[in-house]
Amino acid sequence: MNKLTLGILFGGASSEHDISCISAKSILENIDKEKYNIVMLGITKQGEWFLFDDDVTMIPNDKWLKSKSLKKAYITPDSKIHGIVTEDAEQIRLDAVFPVLHGKNGEDGTVQGLLQLAQIPFVGCDATSSGSCMDKAVTNAVADAFGIEQAKWCAFTEYEYGKDSRKCLDLAINKLGFPIFVKPANAGSSVGITKAHNEEELILGIEKAFKEDKKVILEEFIEGQEVEVAVLGNEEPVAAEVGQIVAAAEFYDFDAKYNNPASELHIPALLSEEKRNEVRQEALRAYKALSCEGMSRCDFFVTKDDQKVLLNEINTIPGQTSISMYPKLFEAVGVGYTELIDKLIDLAIKRGGII
């Protein structure tokens, strides 16, 4: 069997750089090396691209940057090259790429657009879908158009807030009431999120979110369970088991997600089978509404009082670390990690280069 030459992109100029590196290590340790010639391409926090050909355990904590194997290289948009050009003009043709990049400059359609120009098959959603899911305000607007239920929300830009902060604050307070969740519109891994109980905290939360993005989204507080669904596929996607997060902190922010071992994961979620099936169906509706392909993790709230299923967000490159929900949810339905990686690459190859 001829091996496929697979590019693995990791790191990235993003606040989620470190999580990307951990995800990449996890994938590289679980991928079937009998099927693929692996080409690792790391991106620094400053946006420099390097070929890396060394021990995968060096990838976390940016130890890979000290490797003697490093060579400057990048993926070129030239579709005839169909891959990488190095600093000494060497060309490496790629059969497919797995962009293991979280957050801005990787999960937001930027890298996907580059790969589409190069006509290289790649794992995950295309540029349009990636950008739409990354921008939570766009996600919510599309969900509204498709009749997918979600929390009440509003959004505004840094320019709009600077021009008339009072108008923006009144919009949020009058529409949502306290407490209010404040989030950067374009960020993942729960980065930059604040729960505001009053106007003073709301202002501080908005300022914090603007450090991550020029647009913020504000949502009403939902009392209930926070659940996640892993979805896989192109034209005929399938939803895995439903998982649930019980945050150790007041809410599931970046620190609770990655640094607090007291946060609990329940697979399956603490819901009836009927309600879990409803969540899975809503995940498939959202996945199709946002034109997702390959994979996504769809996050929902299930309200405490009336058990309504409300869309929270869609992550098009979900975490692949040892504690990440996406691979665990498929493992719960009998799809092991190595098989899951194969399926993702196979979906990319079947879709082909996007023109």
Short mmCIF file of C-alpha atoms in Angstrom, two decimals:
data_model
loop_
_atom_site.label_atom_id
_atom_site.label_comp_id
_atom_site.label_asym_id
_atom_site.label_seq_id
_atom_site.Cartn_x
_atom_site.Cartn_y
_atom_site.Cartn_z
CA MET A 1 0.00 0.00 0.00
CA ASN A 2 1.35 3.41 -0.98
CA LYS A 3 1.61 5.76 1.95
CA LEU A 4 -0.07 9.17 1.82
CA THR A 5 2.14 12.17 2.49
CA LEU A 6 0.30 14.01 5.24
CA GLY A 7 1.16 17.47 6.48
CA ILE A 8 0.48 18.16 10.16
CA LEU A 9 0.21 21.86 10.97
CA PHE A 10 0.61 22.83 14.63
CA GLY A 11 1.19 25.85 16.85
CA GLY A 12 -0.02 29.05 15.27
CA ALA A 13 -0.04 32.79 15.96
CA SER A 14 -2.89 32.44 18.43
CA SER A 15 -3.65 32.62 22.14
CA GLU A 16 -4.39 28.89 21.79
CA HIS A 17 -0.93 28.06 20.45
CA ASP A 18 -0.01 25.88 23.43
CA ILE A 19 -3.22 23.82 23.23
CA SER A 20 -2.59 23.26 19.52
CA CYS A 21 0.86 21.87 20.29
CA ILE A 22 -0.58 19.44 22.86
CA SER A 23 -3.29 18.36 20.38
CA ALA A 24 -0.69 17.78 17.65
CA LYS A 25 1.44 15.62 19.94
CA SER A 26 -1.62 13.55 20.81
CA ILE A 27 -2.55 13.03 17.15
CA LEU A 28 1.02 12.17 16.16
CA GLU A 29 1.25 9.60 18.95
CA ASN A 30 -1.99 7.92 17.87
CA ILE A 31 -1.84 8.10 14.06
CA ASP A 32 -1.15 4.92 12.06
CA LYS A 33 2.38 5.53 10.80
CA GLU A 34 2.09 2.53 8.47
CA LYS A 35 -0.37 4.53 6.36
CA TYR A 36 1.20 7.98 6.28
CA ASN A 37 4.48 9.73 5.64
CA ILE A 38 4.23 12.51 8.17
CA VAL A 39 5.54 16.00 7.42
CA MET A 40 5.36 18.26 10.48
CA LEU A 41 5.08 21.99 9.96
CA GLY A 42 5.17 24.20 13.05
CA ILE A 43 4.04 27.81 13.27
CA THR A 44 5.47 30.03 16.01
CA LYS A 45 3.47 32.50 18.09
CA GLN A 46 4.98 35.21 15.88
CA GLY A 47 3.74 33.50 12.70
CA GLU A 48 7.02 31.96 11.43
CA TRP A 49 6.71 28.58 9.68
CA PHE A 50 9.27 25.78 10.10
CA LEU A 51 9.62 22.18 9.00
CA PHE A 52 10.19 20.07 12.11
CA ASP A 53 11.66 16.57 11.91
CA ASP A 54 12.34 15.46 15.46
CA ASP A 55 10.75 13.77 18.48
CA VAL A 56 7.04 14.65 18.82
CA THR A 57 7.44 14.94 22.60
CA MET A 58 9.31 18.20 21.92
CA ILE A 59 6.22 19.86 20.48
CA PRO A 60 4.48 20.91 23.74
CA ASN A 61 5.94 23.91 25.60
CA ASP A 62 7.64 24.93 22.33
CA LYS A 63 10.67 22.73 22.93
CA TRP A 64 10.49 21.97 19.19
CA LEU A 65 11.88 25.45 18.51
CA LYS A 66 15.25 24.28 19.90
CA SER A 67 15.46 21.35 17.48
CA LYS A 68 18.42 21.28 15.07
CA SER A 69 16.06 19.87 12.44
CA LEU A 70 14.23 23.17 11.90
CA LYS A 71 14.11 24.53 8.38
CA LYS A 72 12.09 27.56 7.27
CA ALA A 73 9.24 26.47 5.03
CA TYR A 74 5.66 27.30 4.15
CA ILE A 75 2.68 25.96 2.24
CA THR A 76 2.49 27.79 -1.06
CA PRO A 77 -0.83 28.75 -2.69
CA ASP A 78 0.64 27.55 -6.00
CA SER A 79 -1.61 24.59 -6.86
CA LYS A 80 1.00 23.06 -9.19
CA ILE A 81 3.39 22.62 -6.28
CA HIS A 82 0.55 21.25 -4.14
CA GLY A 83 2.48 21.51 -0.91
CA ILE A 84 5.51 22.98 0.81
CA VAL A 85 8.42 25.11 -0.38
CA THR A 86 11.47 25.28 1.90
CA GLU A 87 14.00 28.07 2.35
CA ASP A 88 16.40 26.32 -0.06
CA ALA A 89 13.65 25.95 -2.70
CA GLU A 90 12.99 22.26 -2.04
CA GLN A 91 9.41 21.26 -2.88
CA ILE A 92 7.41 18.69 -0.88
CA ARG A 93 4.16 17.54 -2.42
CA LEU A 94 1.39 16.82 0.09
CA ASP A 95 -1.54 14.47 -0.44
CA ALA A 96 -3.47 16.02 2.45
CA VAL A 97 -3.08 18.34 5.43
CA PHE A 98 -4.39 18.05 8.98
CA PRO A 99 -4.46 21.61 10.38
CA VAL A 100 -4.21 21.05 14.14
CA LEU A 101 -4.64 24.75 14.83
CA HIS A 102 -6.98 26.30 17.37
CA GLY A 103 -8.29 29.85 17.45
CA LYS A 104 -7.29 32.77 15.28
CA ASN A 105 -5.00 32.35 12.28
CA GLY A 106 -5.76 28.66 12.02
CA GLU A 107 -9.35 27.74 12.86
CA ASP A 108 -10.92 30.88 11.41
CA GLY A 109 -10.71 30.15 7.69
CA THR A 110 -7.33 31.79 7.06
CA VAL A 111 -5.28 28.60 6.72
CA GLN A 112 -8.24 26.83 5.10
CA GLY A 113 -8.31 29.53 2.41
CA LEU A 114 -4.60 29.00 1.76
CA LEU A 115 -5.12 25.24 1.43
CA GLN A 116 -8.05 25.80 -0.91
CA LEU A 117 -5.90 28.01 -3.14
CA ALA A 118 -3.27 25.26 -3.15
CA GLN A 119 -6.04 22.71 -3.89
CA ILE A 120 -4.69 20.41 -1.18
CA PRO A 121 -7.28 18.21 0.58
CA PHE A 122 -7.44 19.03 4.27
CA VAL A 123 -9.22 17.84 7.39
CA GLY A 124 -12.16 19.91 8.57
CA CYS A 125 -14.45 22.68 7.39
CA ASP A 126 -13.74 24.94 4.41
CA ALA A 127 -12.79 28.60 4.73
CA THR A 128 -16.36 29.95 4.71
CA SER A 129 -17.71 27.52 7.28
CA SER A 130 -14.61 27.87 9.47
CA GLY A 131 -14.92 31.65 9.54
CA SER A 132 -18.66 31.53 10.19
CA CYS A 133 -18.24 29.16 13.14
CA MET A 134 -15.26 31.05 14.54
CA ASP A 135 -17.22 34.32 14.67
CA LYS A 136 -19.85 33.59 17.32
CA ALA A 137 -22.01 36.50 16.18
CA VAL A 138 -22.16 35.05 12.66
CA THR A 139 -22.84 31.57 14.08
CA ASN A 140 -25.75 32.95 16.10
CA ALA A 141 -27.15 34.92 13.16
CA VAL A 142 -27.11 31.79 10.96
CA ALA A 143 -28.66 29.72 13.76
CA ASP A 144 -31.43 32.31 14.13
CA ALA A 145 -32.10 32.15 10.39
CA PHE A 146 -32.44 28.35 10.56
CA GLY A 147 -34.67 28.41 13.63
CA ILE A 148 -32.09 26.80 15.92
CA GLU A 149 -32.78 27.86 19.49
CA GLN A 150 -30.09 29.62 21.53
CA ALA A 151 -29.66 32.07 24.39
CA LYS A 152 -30.63 35.70 23.86
CA TRP A 153 -27.61 37.61 22.58
CA CYS A 154 -26.25 40.84 21.13
CA ALA A 155 -22.92 41.92 19.68
CA PHE A 156 -20.99 45.09 18.89
CA THR A 157 -17.56 46.11 17.67
CA GLU A 158 -14.80 47.98 19.46
CA TYR A 159 -15.44 50.93 17.15
CA GLU A 160 -19.16 50.99 18.03
CA TYR A 161 -18.38 50.73 21.74
CA GLY A 162 -15.81 53.52 21.53
CA LYS A 163 -18.27 55.74 19.67
CA ASP A 164 -21.16 55.25 22.10
CA SER A 165 -20.42 52.93 25.02
CA ARG A 166 -23.63 53.94 26.84
CA LYS A 167 -25.78 52.81 23.93
CA CYS A 168 -23.95 49.44 23.78
CA LEU A 169 -24.22 48.89 27.54
CA ASP A 170 -27.94 49.73 27.57
CA LEU A 171 -28.54 47.37 24.65
CA ALA A 172 -26.93 44.48 26.55
CA ILE A 173 -28.49 45.22 29.94
CA ASN A 174 -32.01 45.82 28.63
CA LYS A 175 -32.02 42.81 26.30
CA LEU A 176 -30.19 40.27 28.45
CA GLY A 177 -30.39 41.27 32.11
CA PHE A 178 -27.72 40.24 34.64
CA PRO A 179 -25.70 38.09 34.85
CA ILE A 180 -24.30 38.46 31.35
CA PHE A 181 -21.60 36.38 29.68
CA VAL A 182 -19.12 38.49 27.70
CA LYS A 183 -16.99 36.76 25.06
CA PRO A 184 -14.65 37.76 22.26
CA ALA A 185 -16.56 37.02 19.06
CA ASN A 186 -13.51 35.28 17.57
CA ALA A 187 -11.77 33.08 20.14
CA GLY A 188 -11.90 29.50 21.34
CA SER A 189 -10.95 27.35 24.34
CA SER A 190 -13.06 29.70 26.50
CA VAL A 191 -10.40 32.44 26.18
CA GLY A 192 -11.34 35.94 27.36
CA ILE A 193 -14.76 35.06 28.81
CA THR A 194 -16.27 36.94 31.75
CA LYS A 195 -19.46 36.50 33.75
CA ALA A 196 -20.70 39.99 34.67
CA HIS A 197 -23.11 40.46 37.58
CA ASN A 198 -23.36 44.25 37.36
CA GLU A 199 -22.47 47.15 35.08
CA GLU A 200 -18.98 47.61 36.53
CA GLU A 201 -18.11 43.96 35.86
CA LEU A 202 -19.74 44.24 32.43
CA ILE A 203 -17.44 47.12 31.47
CA LEU A 204 -14.37 45.23 32.70
CA GLY A 205 -15.50 42.11 30.82
CA ILE A 206 -15.97 44.03 27.59
CA GLU A 207 -12.50 45.56 27.93
CA LYS A 208 -11.03 42.10 28.57
CA ALA A 209 -12.79 40.62 25.52
CA PHE A 210 -11.56 43.46 23.29
CA LYS A 211 -7.99 42.40 24.10
CA GLU A 212 -8.74 39.20 22.17
CA ASP A 213 -10.91 40.53 19.34
CA LYS A 214 -12.37 43.71 17.90
CA LYS A 215 -15.91 42.37 18.27
CA VAL A 216 -17.63 41.07 21.40
CA ILE A 217 -20.72 38.94 21.85
CA LEU A 218 -22.86 39.12 24.98
CA GLU A 219 -25.28 36.39 26.04
CA GLU A 220 -27.86 35.90 28.76
CA PHE A 221 -26.94 33.54 31.58
CA ILE A 222 -28.50 30.11 31.13
CA GLU A 223 -29.03 27.97 34.20
CA GLY A 224 -28.67 24.34 33.25
CA GLN A 225 -26.28 21.71 31.96
CA GLU A 226 -23.48 22.33 29.47
CA VAL A 227 -23.16 19.45 27.02
CA GLU A 228 -21.09 18.69 23.91
CA VAL A 229 -21.58 16.52 20.84
CA ALA A 230 -18.87 15.29 18.47
CA VAL A 231 -19.94 15.28 14.80
CA LEU A 232 -18.11 13.61 11.91
CA GLY A 233 -18.80 13.60 8.18
CA ASN A 234 -19.34 15.52 4.98
CA GLU A 235 -22.72 15.18 3.22
CA GLU A 236 -24.05 12.59 5.68
CA PRO A 237 -22.63 13.47 9.10
CA VAL A 238 -23.04 11.34 12.20
CA ALA A 239 -23.20 12.45 15.83
CA ALA A 240 -21.38 10.50 18.53
CA GLU A 241 -22.30 10.31 22.21
CA VAL A 242 -23.25 13.41 24.21
CA GLY A 243 -20.82 14.47 26.94
CA GLN A 244 -21.26 16.84 29.84
CA ILE A 245 -18.91 19.21 31.64
CA VAL A 246 -19.27 20.02 35.32
CA ALA A 247 -16.94 22.97 35.82
CA ALA A 248 -14.91 23.22 39.01
CA ALA A 249 -15.07 27.00 38.77
CA GLU A 250 -18.16 29.20 38.44
CA PHE A 251 -18.12 28.59 34.71
CA TYR A 252 -16.01 26.66 32.20
CA ASP A 253 -13.35 29.23 31.28
CA PHE A 254 -9.84 28.52 29.95
CA ASP A 255 -8.41 27.84 33.42
CA ALA A 256 -11.24 25.49 34.42
CA LYS A 257 -10.89 23.66 31.11
CA TYR A 258 -7.14 23.07 31.10
CA ASN A 259 -5.72 23.80 34.54
CA ASN A 260 -8.30 22.64 37.08
CA PRO A 261 -8.39 18.84 37.53
CA ALA A 262 -11.58 19.15 39.59
CA SER A 263 -13.64 19.89 36.44
CA GLU A 264 -15.59 16.72 35.66
CA LEU A 265 -16.44 15.12 32.32
CA HIS A 266 -19.42 12.78 32.12
CA ILE A 267 -19.82 10.44 29.14
CA PRO A 268 -22.66 9.95 28.51
CA ALA A 269 -24.10 13.22 29.77
CA LEU A 270 -26.37 13.14 32.81
CA LEU A 271 -29.48 13.30 30.64
CA SER A 272 -32.16 10.81 29.62
CA GLU A 273 -31.52 8.82 26.44
CA GLU A 274 -34.43 10.69 24.82
CA LYS A 275 -32.91 14.08 25.65
CA ARG A 276 -29.45 12.98 24.46
CA ASN A 277 -30.98 11.93 21.13
CA GLU A 278 -32.60 15.35 20.87
CA VAL A 279 -29.24 17.03 21.49
CA ARG A 280 -27.63 14.86 18.79
CA GLN A 281 -30.32 15.83 16.28
CA GLU A 282 -29.87 19.52 17.09
CA ALA A 283 -26.11 19.10 16.63
CA LEU A 284 -26.67 17.68 13.15
CA ARG A 285 -29.05 20.55 12.32
CA ALA A 286 -26.47 23.12 13.42
CA TYR A 287 -23.64 21.30 11.62
CA LYS A 288 -25.57 21.37 8.34
CA ALA A 289 -26.83 24.94 8.81
CA LEU A 290 -23.23 26.20 9.12
CA SER A 291 -22.12 23.98 6.17
CA CYS A 292 -19.63 22.09 8.33
CA GLU A 293 -17.59 19.24 6.88
CA GLY A 294 -15.08 16.78 8.28
CA MET A 295 -15.56 17.40 11.96
CA SER A 296 -16.93 19.78 14.55
CA ARG A 297 -17.84 19.75 18.20
CA CYS A 298 -21.24 21.29 18.82
CA ASP A 299 -21.82 22.70 22.32
CA PHE A 300 -25.26 23.16 23.89
CA PHE A 301 -27.04 24.17 27.05
CA VAL A 302 -29.93 22.13 28.40
CA THR A 303 -31.99 24.49 30.55
CA LYS A 304 -32.75 23.52 34.14
CA ASP A 305 -36.46 24.36 34.24
CA ASP A 306 -37.89 23.30 30.90
CA GLN A 307 -35.05 21.15 29.46
CA LYS A 308 -34.77 23.26 26.30
CA VAL A 309 -31.77 22.50 24.09
CA LEU A 310 -29.95 25.72 23.18
CA LEU A 311 -26.97 26.00 20.85
CA ASN A 312 -23.91 27.53 22.50
CA GLU A 313 -21.17 27.33 19.85
CA ILE A 314 -19.52 25.18 17.18
CA ASN A 315 -15.80 24.36 17.23
CA THR A 316 -14.52 23.31 13.82
CA ILE A 317 -11.11 22.10 15.06
CA PRO A 318 -11.94 20.71 18.50
CA GLY A 319 -9.17 19.92 20.94
CA GLN A 320 -7.38 16.59 20.52
CA THR A 321 -5.54 16.48 23.84
CA SER A 322 -5.69 13.56 26.26
CA ILE A 323 -8.55 15.28 28.11
CA SER A 324 -10.42 16.56 25.05
CA MET A 325 -14.05 15.64 24.61
CA TYR A 326 -14.08 15.08 20.82
CA PRO A 327 -12.04 11.84 20.67
CA LYS A 328 -13.54 10.64 23.97
CA LEU A 329 -17.09 10.96 22.61
CA PHE A 330 -16.29 8.81 19.58
CA GLU A 331 -14.45 6.33 21.75
CA ALA A 332 -17.71 5.98 23.69
CA VAL A 333 -19.47 4.72 20.53
CA GLY A 334 -16.70 2.30 19.60
CA VAL A 335 -14.49 4.45 17.36
CA GLY A 336 -10.93 4.44 18.70
CA TYR A 337 -8.61 7.42 18.35
CA THR A 338 -6.46 5.91 15.57
CA GLU A 339 -9.56 4.91 13.59
CA LEU A 340 -11.05 8.37 14.11
CA ILE A 341 -7.91 10.02 12.68
CA ASP A 342 -8.12 7.68 9.66
CA LYS A 343 -11.77 8.61 9.12
CA LEU A 344 -10.99 12.33 9.25
CA ILE A 345 -8.20 12.02 6.69
CA ASP A 346 -10.36 9.80 4.49
CA LEU A 347 -13.14 12.43 4.52
CA ALA A 348 -10.59 15.05 3.44
CA ILE A 349 -9.32 12.87 0.58
CA LYS A 350 -12.85 12.06 -0.60
CA ARG A 351 -13.79 15.75 -0.67
CA GLY A 352 -10.55 16.52 -2.53
CA GLY A 353 -8.99 19.90 -3.16
CA ILE A 354 -11.62 22.64 -2.95
CA ILE A 355 -11.57 24.94 -5.95
#
